[in-house]
Amino acid sequence: MEDYLRKIVKMQKAGEPVGIYSACTGNEIVLEACMRHAKETGTVLLIESTANQVDQYGGYTGMKPADFVQMCEKLSECVGLPMDRIILGGDHLGPLTFAHYEEKKAMEEAEELIRQYVMAGFTKIHIDTSMKVASDDPEERLSDEIIARRGAVLAKTAEDAYKKLKKERPDAPHPVYIVGSEVPIPGGSQDEVDTGVQVTKVSDFQATVKAFQKAYEDQGLKDAWEYVIAVVVQPGVEEKDSGCTEYVREKAVNLMNAIKDYPDLIYEGHSTDYQTKFQGRSSAGTSGSVHADPVYEGQDGNAGK
């Protein structure tokens, strides 16, 4: 499983419409169902917990990262799906639930969050520093440079944690990283009114990649950039309290074409729950991963949850 997600990237870049969804949940019944499905279909299961579900204080599930791993191990044993067929990921890891603190404290908490996820054995790490903290100007847009700088700091924490884990578990696979955030809070929008979904502008996507790559280099993480496999974008889908916005391929044509200039990156899409089979088929041919909050990786560069 060490190179499974990176293999998907290579296959997509070769023109194969492959992908993977992410079961982004802490519900044992749902996770068991996902495991049974993976067992029956002979597929790999990607499970992710979000920063508000599972953190160093227990999150709203009452589980710390190591506890979540243990729960998944027990379920896998019960179902009969080997853990080597399961990939564990952390979603929106950053200062999300610590944004009420000023930057120093918020980032210290976020670093500990990342450290515990990596040490517990999570191998897909979504670093999300797109939210403002208490010391940020509420009237000004958070710049790509600030977001990327904070993200690179967390990536360094992840790399340091992995080095420590590797000493304890020599066979521990290196984590892969997802950067960026073009989505509402984990779990989908809670707006009662559907105000429409705006597809990510190509220029914004390009600026995000450029800013993060520079920030990684500034942190001495040039080698770690090799493990960045996806960028979160908004391809025009959303699951929210007011309903579901379905994917319309035509609206995302420019965005999908833009990923072709990045041979080692795909897109990740979030809140893709409840997309129809028809819509899923029409998006084949994009490059990416998907979350069905949930994650999908499609051939146009679309990855989704």
mmCIF file of C-alpha atoms in Angstrom:
data_model
loop_
_atom_site.group_PDB
_atom_site.id
_atom_site.type_symbol
_atom_site.label_atom_id
_atom_site.label_comp_id
_atom_site.label_asym_id
_atom_site.label_seq_id
_atom_site.Cartn_x
_atom_site.Cartn_y
_atom_site.Cartn_z
ATOM 1 C CA MET A 1 0.000 0.000 0.000
ATOM 2 C CA GLU A 2 2.990 2.324 0.378
ATOM 3 C CA ASP A 3 2.856 3.509 -3.226
ATOM 4 C CA TYR A 4 -0.810 2.823 -4.004
ATOM 5 C CA LEU A 5 -1.972 6.429 -4.131
ATOM 6 C CA ARG A 6 1.098 7.525 -6.067
ATOM 7 C CA LYS A 7 0.447 4.650 -8.465
ATOM 8 C CA ILE A 8 -3.047 6.009 -9.031
ATOM 9 C CA VAL A 9 -1.515 9.350 -9.976
ATOM 10 C CA LYS A 10 0.748 7.676 -12.530
ATOM 11 C CA MET A 11 -2.126 5.656 -13.978
ATOM 12 C CA GLN A 12 -4.283 8.755 -14.318
ATOM 13 C CA LYS A 13 -1.467 10.615 -16.025
ATOM 14 C CA ALA A 14 -1.196 7.679 -18.442
ATOM 15 C CA GLY A 15 -4.838 8.236 -19.360
ATOM 16 C CA GLU A 16 -6.495 5.546 -17.258
ATOM 17 C CA PRO A 17 -9.783 6.648 -15.587
ATOM 18 C CA VAL A 18 -8.924 5.227 -12.180
ATOM 19 C CA GLY A 19 -9.657 6.677 -8.778
ATOM 20 C CA ILE A 20 -10.506 6.053 -5.165
ATOM 21 C CA TYR A 21 -13.229 7.362 -2.884
ATOM 22 C CA SER A 22 -12.621 8.264 0.727
ATOM 23 C CA ALA A 23 -14.949 7.208 3.501
ATOM 24 C CA CYS A 24 -14.610 10.266 5.710
ATOM 25 C CA THR A 25 -16.400 9.082 8.821
ATOM 26 C CA GLY A 26 -15.899 7.943 12.381
ATOM 27 C CA ASN A 27 -19.088 5.857 12.449
ATOM 28 C CA GLU A 28 -18.324 2.187 13.106
ATOM 29 C CA ILE A 29 -21.407 0.939 11.250
ATOM 30 C CA VAL A 30 -20.494 2.912 8.138
ATOM 31 C CA LEU A 31 -16.849 1.870 8.334
ATOM 32 C CA GLU A 32 -17.796 -1.783 8.687
ATOM 33 C CA ALA A 33 -20.033 -1.505 5.624
ATOM 34 C CA CYS A 34 -17.193 0.104 3.659
ATOM 35 C CA MET A 35 -14.827 -2.669 4.707
ATOM 36 C CA ARG A 36 -17.292 -5.367 3.677
ATOM 37 C CA HIS A 37 -17.709 -3.676 0.303
ATOM 38 C CA ALA A 38 -13.932 -3.504 -0.200
ATOM 39 C CA LYS A 39 -13.624 -7.172 0.738
ATOM 40 C CA GLU A 40 -16.387 -8.230 -1.631
ATOM 41 C CA THR A 41 -15.061 -6.174 -4.537
ATOM 42 C CA GLY A 42 -11.373 -6.859 -3.965
ATOM 43 C CA THR A 43 -10.613 -3.146 -3.749
ATOM 44 C CA VAL A 44 -8.522 -0.899 -1.528
ATOM 45 C CA LEU A 45 -10.383 1.147 1.064
ATOM 46 C CA LEU A 46 -9.399 4.705 1.933
ATOM 47 C CA ILE A 47 -10.691 5.867 5.312
ATOM 48 C CA GLU A 48 -10.213 9.410 6.570
ATOM 49 C CA SER A 49 -10.961 11.150 9.818
ATOM 50 C CA THR A 50 -11.250 14.911 9.963
ATOM 51 C CA ALA A 51 -9.555 17.326 12.324
ATOM 52 C CA ASN A 52 -12.781 17.905 14.245
ATOM 53 C CA GLN A 53 -13.659 14.197 14.467
ATOM 54 C CA VAL A 54 -10.307 12.984 15.801
ATOM 55 C CA ASP A 55 -7.588 15.084 17.410
ATOM 56 C CA GLN A 56 -5.112 15.092 20.295
ATOM 57 C CA TYR A 57 -7.980 15.847 22.694
ATOM 58 C CA GLY A 58 -10.401 13.273 21.309
ATOM 59 C CA GLY A 59 -12.399 15.430 18.899
ATOM 60 C CA TYR A 60 -16.157 14.992 18.794
ATOM 61 C CA THR A 61 -15.788 11.201 18.499
ATOM 62 C CA GLY A 62 -13.787 10.991 21.702
ATOM 63 C CA MET A 63 -10.925 9.363 19.792
ATOM 64 C CA LYS A 64 -7.308 10.419 19.443
ATOM 65 C CA PRO A 65 -5.489 9.369 16.235
ATOM 66 C CA ALA A 66 -4.092 6.196 17.806
ATOM 67 C CA ASP A 67 -7.579 5.287 19.083
ATOM 68 C CA PHE A 68 -9.042 5.664 15.591
ATOM 69 C CA VAL A 69 -6.398 3.350 14.168
ATOM 70 C CA GLN A 70 -7.145 0.748 16.842
ATOM 71 C CA MET A 71 -10.869 0.934 16.055
ATOM 72 C CA CYS A 72 -10.172 0.373 12.355
ATOM 73 C CA GLU A 73 -7.873 -2.552 13.173
ATOM 74 C CA LYS A 74 -10.577 -4.233 15.275
ATOM 75 C CA LEU A 75 -13.202 -3.718 12.571
ATOM 76 C CA SER A 76 -10.886 -5.041 9.869
ATOM 77 C CA GLU A 77 -10.227 -8.169 11.889
ATOM 78 C CA CYS A 78 -13.947 -8.669 12.430
ATOM 79 C CA VAL A 79 -14.743 -8.202 8.735
ATOM 80 C CA GLY A 80 -11.741 -10.123 7.475
ATOM 81 C CA LEU A 81 -10.280 -7.288 5.432
ATOM 82 C CA PRO A 82 -6.505 -7.080 6.035
ATOM 83 C CA MET A 83 -5.192 -3.724 7.160
ATOM 84 C CA ASP A 84 -2.792 -3.783 4.214
ATOM 85 C CA ARG A 85 -5.886 -3.234 2.062
ATOM 86 C CA ILE A 86 -6.807 -0.122 4.045
ATOM 87 C CA ILE A 87 -5.272 3.349 3.744
ATOM 88 C CA LEU A 88 -5.819 5.760 6.627
ATOM 89 C CA GLY A 89 -5.878 9.499 6.056
ATOM 90 C CA GLY A 90 -6.294 12.689 8.036
ATOM 91 C CA ASP A 91 -8.503 15.388 6.518
ATOM 92 C CA HIS A 92 -8.276 19.174 7.033
ATOM 93 C CA LEU A 93 -5.361 18.801 9.423
ATOM 94 C CA GLY A 94 -4.310 22.250 10.557
ATOM 95 C CA PRO A 95 -5.583 25.020 12.840
ATOM 96 C CA LEU A 96 -9.251 24.332 11.970
ATOM 97 C CA THR A 97 -10.435 23.719 15.529
ATOM 98 C CA PHE A 98 -7.797 25.978 17.056
ATOM 99 C CA ALA A 99 -8.560 29.071 14.976
ATOM 100 C CA HIS A 100 -9.753 30.957 18.052
ATOM 101 C CA TYR A 101 -6.116 31.158 19.156
ATOM 102 C CA GLU A 102 -3.537 33.579 17.790
ATOM 103 C CA GLU A 103 -1.128 32.162 15.219
ATOM 104 C CA LYS A 104 1.607 30.910 17.555
ATOM 105 C CA LYS A 105 -0.728 28.894 19.770
ATOM 106 C CA ALA A 106 -2.956 27.768 16.895
ATOM 107 C CA MET A 107 0.035 26.451 14.947
ATOM 108 C CA GLU A 108 1.516 24.717 17.994
ATOM 109 C CA GLU A 109 -1.757 22.845 18.426
ATOM 110 C CA ALA A 110 -1.903 22.061 14.702
ATOM 111 C CA GLU A 111 1.656 20.726 14.784
ATOM 112 C CA GLU A 112 0.798 18.372 17.631
ATOM 113 C CA LEU A 113 -2.291 17.259 15.698
ATOM 114 C CA ILE A 114 -0.199 16.438 12.624
ATOM 115 C CA ARG A 115 2.468 14.737 14.728
ATOM 116 C CA GLN A 116 -0.033 12.402 16.371
ATOM 117 C CA TYR A 117 -1.658 11.478 13.057
ATOM 118 C CA VAL A 118 1.668 10.568 11.461
ATOM 119 C CA MET A 119 2.921 8.693 14.521
ATOM 120 C CA ALA A 120 -0.326 6.716 14.661
ATOM 121 C CA GLY A 121 0.282 5.463 11.122
ATOM 122 C CA PHE A 122 -1.945 7.662 8.959
ATOM 123 C CA THR A 123 -0.351 7.815 5.512
ATOM 124 C CA LYS A 124 -2.518 10.312 3.606
ATOM 125 C CA ILE A 125 -2.209 13.739 5.167
ATOM 126 C CA HIS A 126 -4.349 16.649 3.988
ATOM 127 C CA ILE A 127 -2.700 19.815 5.265
ATOM 128 C CA ASP A 128 -5.253 22.624 5.446
ATOM 129 C CA THR A 129 -4.177 26.054 6.657
ATOM 130 C CA SER A 130 -6.746 28.033 4.704
ATOM 131 C CA MET A 131 -8.678 29.254 7.746
ATOM 132 C CA LYS A 132 -7.956 32.512 9.578
ATOM 133 C CA VAL A 133 -6.757 32.471 13.160
ATOM 134 C CA ALA A 134 -7.433 35.074 15.835
ATOM 135 C CA SER A 135 -4.417 37.212 14.948
ATOM 136 C CA ASP A 136 -5.339 37.481 11.259
ATOM 137 C CA ASP A 137 -7.061 40.605 9.964
ATOM 138 C CA PRO A 138 -10.744 39.654 9.632
ATOM 139 C CA GLU A 139 -11.189 42.209 6.860
ATOM 140 C CA GLU A 140 -8.392 40.979 4.595
ATOM 141 C CA ARG A 141 -8.136 37.868 2.465
ATOM 142 C CA LEU A 142 -5.646 35.342 3.782
ATOM 143 C CA SER A 143 -2.848 35.397 1.208
ATOM 144 C CA ASP A 144 -1.562 32.325 -0.625
ATOM 145 C CA GLU A 145 1.850 33.014 0.891
ATOM 146 C CA ILE A 146 0.584 32.896 4.491
ATOM 147 C CA ILE A 147 -1.468 29.779 3.839
ATOM 148 C CA ALA A 148 1.477 28.062 2.161
ATOM 149 C CA ARG A 149 3.975 29.140 4.825
ATOM 150 C CA ARG A 150 1.838 27.681 7.576
ATOM 151 C CA GLY A 151 1.244 24.567 5.516
ATOM 152 C CA ALA A 152 4.962 24.048 4.992
ATOM 153 C CA VAL A 153 5.568 24.337 8.737
ATOM 154 C CA LEU A 154 3.066 21.527 9.283
ATOM 155 C CA ALA A 155 4.661 19.483 6.503
ATOM 156 C CA LYS A 156 8.012 19.790 8.285
ATOM 157 C CA THR A 157 6.363 18.570 11.481
ATOM 158 C CA ALA A 158 4.965 15.603 9.553
ATOM 159 C CA GLU A 159 8.365 14.813 8.065
ATOM 160 C CA ASP A 160 10.049 14.986 11.476
ATOM 161 C CA ALA A 161 7.372 12.729 12.954
ATOM 162 C CA TYR A 162 7.820 10.238 10.142
ATOM 163 C CA LYS A 163 11.578 10.071 10.756
ATOM 164 C CA LYS A 164 10.856 9.209 14.379
ATOM 165 C CA LEU A 165 8.218 6.647 13.376
ATOM 166 C CA LYS A 166 10.622 5.059 10.906
ATOM 167 C CA LYS A 167 13.070 4.351 13.737
ATOM 168 C CA GLU A 168 10.336 2.598 15.694
ATOM 169 C CA ARG A 169 8.782 0.877 12.676
ATOM 170 C CA PRO A 170 11.308 0.457 9.860
ATOM 171 C CA ASP A 171 8.580 -0.756 7.496
ATOM 172 C CA ALA A 172 6.390 2.332 8.019
ATOM 173 C CA PRO A 173 5.475 3.837 4.617
ATOM 174 C CA HIS A 174 6.151 7.493 3.926
ATOM 175 C CA PRO A 175 2.976 9.614 4.057
ATOM 176 C CA VAL A 176 1.691 11.408 0.987
ATOM 177 C CA TYR A 177 0.405 14.967 1.233
ATOM 178 C CA ILE A 178 -2.599 16.861 -0.057
ATOM 179 C CA VAL A 179 -2.531 20.672 0.042
ATOM 180 C CA GLY A 180 -5.073 23.428 -0.388
ATOM 181 C CA SER A 181 -8.729 23.834 0.480
ATOM 182 C CA GLU A 182 -11.590 24.919 -1.756
ATOM 183 C CA VAL A 183 -14.425 23.578 0.326
ATOM 184 C CA PRO A 184 -16.663 24.492 3.274
ATOM 185 C CA ILE A 185 -16.122 23.025 6.714
ATOM 186 C CA PRO A 186 -15.615 19.241 6.921
ATOM 187 C CA GLY A 187 -18.861 17.437 6.233
ATOM 188 C CA GLY A 188 -20.204 19.893 3.684
ATOM 189 C CA SER A 189 -21.880 23.276 3.725
ATOM 190 C CA GLN A 190 -24.465 23.963 6.413
ATOM 191 C CA ASP A 191 -26.099 26.837 4.550
ATOM 192 C CA GLU A 192 -29.860 26.499 4.314
ATOM 193 C CA VAL A 193 -29.906 28.269 0.972
ATOM 194 C CA ASP A 194 -27.982 27.010 -2.068
ATOM 195 C CA THR A 195 -26.053 30.057 -3.262
ATOM 196 C CA GLY A 196 -24.301 28.174 -6.030
ATOM 197 C CA VAL A 197 -20.862 26.644 -6.355
ATOM 198 C CA GLN A 198 -17.994 28.411 -8.087
ATOM 199 C CA VAL A 199 -15.471 26.249 -9.925
ATOM 200 C CA THR A 200 -11.890 27.029 -8.923
ATOM 201 C CA LYS A 201 -10.231 29.491 -11.295
ATOM 202 C CA VAL A 202 -7.195 28.125 -13.107
ATOM 203 C CA SER A 203 -5.141 31.133 -11.984
ATOM 204 C CA ASP A 204 -6.022 30.454 -8.338
ATOM 205 C CA PHE A 205 -5.042 26.800 -8.640
ATOM 206 C CA GLN A 206 -1.729 27.720 -10.274
ATOM 207 C CA ALA A 207 -1.013 30.352 -7.612
ATOM 208 C CA THR A 208 -1.675 27.800 -4.864
ATOM 209 C CA VAL A 209 0.767 25.295 -6.317
ATOM 210 C CA LYS A 210 3.431 27.965 -6.853
ATOM 211 C CA ALA A 211 3.077 29.316 -3.308
ATOM 212 C CA PHE A 212 3.202 25.891 -1.671
ATOM 213 C CA GLN A 213 6.165 24.724 -3.718
ATOM 214 C CA LYS A 214 8.140 27.831 -2.753
ATOM 215 C CA ALA A 215 7.143 27.493 0.917
ATOM 216 C CA TYR A 216 8.297 23.869 0.958
ATOM 217 C CA GLU A 217 11.634 24.904 -0.528
ATOM 218 C CA ASP A 218 11.976 27.705 2.034
ATOM 219 C CA GLN A 219 11.483 25.124 4.797
ATOM 220 C CA GLY A 220 14.120 22.841 3.283
ATOM 221 C CA LEU A 221 11.432 20.369 2.215
ATOM 222 C CA LYS A 222 12.309 19.921 -1.435
ATOM 223 C CA ASP A 223 12.348 16.131 -1.004
ATOM 224 C CA ALA A 224 9.012 16.209 0.823
ATOM 225 C CA TRP A 225 7.408 17.994 -2.148
ATOM 226 C CA GLU A 226 7.887 14.734 -4.055
ATOM 227 C CA TYR A 227 5.188 13.283 -1.798
ATOM 228 C CA VAL A 228 2.623 15.999 -2.524
ATOM 229 C CA ILE A 229 0.211 14.188 -4.834
ATOM 230 C CA ALA A 230 -2.891 16.372 -4.958
ATOM 231 C CA VAL A 231 -4.355 19.849 -4.581
ATOM 232 C CA VAL A 232 -7.867 20.398 -3.271
ATOM 233 C CA VAL A 233 -10.050 22.323 -5.708
ATOM 234 C CA GLN A 234 -13.734 22.968 -6.230
ATOM 235 C CA PRO A 235 -14.734 21.238 -9.495
ATOM 236 C CA GLY A 236 -18.342 22.338 -9.076
ATOM 237 C CA VAL A 237 -19.793 19.734 -6.716
ATOM 238 C CA GLU A 238 -21.169 20.116 -3.228
ATOM 239 C CA GLU A 239 -23.170 18.237 -0.632
ATOM 240 C CA LYS A 240 -24.956 20.565 1.733
ATOM 241 C CA ASP A 241 -27.964 20.823 3.997
ATOM 242 C CA SER A 242 -29.895 22.497 1.178
ATOM 243 C CA GLY A 243 -29.257 19.695 -1.302
ATOM 244 C CA CYS A 244 -26.637 18.327 -3.659
ATOM 245 C CA THR A 245 -24.890 20.208 -6.457
ATOM 246 C CA GLU A 246 -24.061 17.727 -9.218
ATOM 247 C CA TYR A 247 -20.929 17.804 -11.319
ATOM 248 C CA VAL A 248 -21.278 19.496 -14.716
ATOM 249 C CA ARG A 249 -18.256 18.588 -16.775
ATOM 250 C CA GLU A 250 -18.522 21.566 -19.109
ATOM 251 C CA LYS A 251 -18.117 24.055 -16.264
ATOM 252 C CA ALA A 252 -14.828 22.497 -15.192
ATOM 253 C CA VAL A 253 -13.197 22.054 -18.607
ATOM 254 C CA ASN A 254 -10.556 24.769 -18.117
ATOM 255 C CA LEU A 255 -9.720 23.548 -14.624
ATOM 256 C CA MET A 256 -9.414 19.959 -15.801
ATOM 257 C CA ASN A 257 -7.122 20.973 -18.655
ATOM 258 C CA ALA A 258 -4.869 22.921 -16.297
ATOM 259 C CA ILE A 259 -3.806 19.811 -14.344
ATOM 260 C CA LYS A 260 -2.155 18.423 -17.475
ATOM 261 C CA ASP A 261 0.729 20.824 -16.912
ATOM 262 C CA TYR A 262 1.540 19.128 -13.600
ATOM 263 C CA PRO A 263 2.803 15.573 -14.236
ATOM 264 C CA ASP A 264 2.902 14.593 -10.558
ATOM 265 C CA LEU A 265 -0.300 16.214 -9.279
ATOM 266 C CA ILE A 266 -3.995 15.467 -9.403
ATOM 267 C CA TYR A 267 -7.018 17.246 -7.959
ATOM 268 C CA GLU A 268 -8.899 16.262 -4.849
ATOM 269 C CA GLY A 269 -12.567 17.121 -4.548
ATOM 270 C CA HIS A 270 -14.486 17.180 -1.271
ATOM 271 C CA SER A 271 -18.152 16.861 -0.332
ATOM 272 C CA THR A 272 -18.904 14.717 -3.376
ATOM 273 C CA ASP A 273 -21.508 12.674 -1.516
ATOM 274 C CA TYR A 274 -24.665 11.708 -3.383
ATOM 275 C CA GLN A 275 -23.274 12.226 -6.891
ATOM 276 C CA THR A 276 -25.146 9.998 -9.324
ATOM 277 C CA LYS A 277 -23.604 7.151 -11.295
ATOM 278 C CA PHE A 278 -24.314 9.115 -14.460
ATOM 279 C CA GLN A 279 -22.387 12.121 -13.197
ATOM 280 C CA GLY A 280 -19.576 9.892 -11.999
ATOM 281 C CA ARG A 281 -19.211 8.353 -15.428
ATOM 282 C CA SER A 282 -19.254 11.711 -17.148
ATOM 283 C CA SER A 283 -16.345 12.868 -15.041
ATOM 284 C CA ALA A 284 -14.169 9.952 -16.037
ATOM 285 C CA GLY A 285 -11.084 11.115 -17.823
ATOM 286 C CA THR A 286 -10.078 13.651 -15.213
ATOM 287 C CA SER A 287 -7.053 13.350 -12.948
ATOM 288 C CA GLY A 288 -7.800 13.473 -9.307
ATOM 289 C CA SER A 289 -9.078 11.953 -6.088
ATOM 290 C CA VAL A 290 -12.589 12.001 -4.556
ATOM 291 C CA HIS A 291 -14.076 12.474 -1.040
ATOM 292 C CA ALA A 292 -17.503 11.180 -0.149
ATOM 293 C CA ASP A 293 -16.785 13.083 2.982
ATOM 294 C CA PRO A 294 -16.074 11.002 1.159
ATOM 295 C CA VAL A 295 -12.299 11.095 -1.743
ATOM 296 C CA TYR A 296 -12.371 10.405 -5.476
ATOM 297 C CA GLU A 297 -9.683 10.363 -8.013
ATOM 298 C CA GLY A 298 -10.945 10.755 -11.505
ATOM 299 C CA GLN A 299 -9.208 11.110 -14.823
ATOM 300 C CA ASP A 300 -9.793 14.819 -15.501
ATOM 301 C CA GLY A 301 -7.647 15.665 -12.535
ATOM 302 C CA ASN A 302 -10.585 15.394 -10.179
ATOM 303 C CA ALA A 303 -10.119 13.865 -6.804
ATOM 304 C CA GLY A 304 -13.073 13.729 -4.556
ATOM 305 C CA LYS A 305 -14.447 12.949 -1.172
#
